[in-house]
Short mmCIF file of C-alpha atoms in Angstrom, two decimals:
data_model
loop_
_atom_site.label_atom_id
_atom_site.label_comp_id
_atom_site.label_asym_id
_atom_site.label_seq_id
_atom_site.Cartn_x
_atom_site.Cartn_y
_atom_site.Cartn_z
CA MET F 1 -17.32 -6.88 8.23
CA PRO F 2 -13.80 -7.63 7.02
CA ALA F 3 -10.85 -6.49 9.08
CA TRP F 4 -8.14 -4.58 7.24
CA GLU F 5 -4.45 -3.96 7.72
CA TYR F 6 -2.84 -0.85 6.27
CA LEU F 7 0.56 0.11 4.87
CA THR F 8 2.22 3.33 3.79
CA THR F 9 5.24 3.36 1.51
CA PRO F 10 7.19 6.01 -0.37
CA LEU F 11 7.03 5.87 -4.17
CA MET F 12 10.01 6.69 -6.34
CA ILE F 13 8.79 8.42 -9.49
CA HIS F 14 11.08 6.45 -11.81
CA ASN F 15 9.96 3.08 -10.35
CA THR F 16 6.31 3.58 -9.37
CA ALA F 17 4.78 0.72 -11.38
CA ALA F 18 7.33 -1.83 -10.15
CA ILE F 19 6.80 -0.81 -6.52
CA LEU F 20 3.00 -0.98 -6.77
CA ASN F 21 3.08 -4.27 -8.70
CA SER F 22 5.30 -5.77 -6.01
CA TRP F 23 2.90 -4.79 -3.22
CA GLY F 24 -0.09 -5.87 -5.34
CA SER F 25 1.37 -9.36 -5.80
CA ASP F 26 1.41 -9.63 -2.00
CA GLY F 27 -2.31 -8.85 -1.83
CA TRP F 28 -2.13 -5.11 -1.12
CA GLU F 29 -4.68 -2.80 -2.79
CA LEU F 30 -3.79 0.82 -3.53
CA VAL F 31 -6.11 3.23 -1.74
CA GLN F 32 -4.51 6.62 -2.33
CA VAL F 33 -1.32 8.40 -3.38
CA VAL F 34 -0.52 11.74 -1.75
CA PRO F 35 2.43 14.14 -1.72
CA GLY F 36 4.96 13.24 0.98
CA PRO F 37 5.93 15.60 3.80
CA GLU F 38 9.41 16.07 2.34
CA GLY F 39 8.49 15.86 -1.34
CA GLY F 40 7.91 12.79 -3.44
CA LEU F 41 4.84 10.59 -3.16
CA VAL F 42 3.45 8.29 -0.47
CA ALA F 43 1.15 5.37 -1.26
CA TYR F 44 -1.51 4.12 1.15
CA LEU F 45 -2.46 0.47 0.71
CA LYS F 46 -4.78 -2.00 2.43
CA ARG F 47 -5.51 -5.73 2.43
CA PRO F 48 -7.87 -7.99 4.35
CA VAL F 49 -6.52 -9.49 7.55
CA VAL F 50 -6.23 -13.25 7.23
CA LYS F 51 -7.68 -14.85 10.35
CA GLU F 52 -5.90 -18.01 11.46
CA ALA F 53 -8.13 -20.98 12.19
#
């Protein structure tokens, strides 16, 4: 079974694609986008944990 690490980040409506593309280029996969507690959107992302040899 792979091990995962997780990240949450706010999304600005006018810059959503750039934010997600930036995280994606670092290996993060978008899992879900939900409304934030104070408005706006929050993205949940995951990526496999890289085990050091």
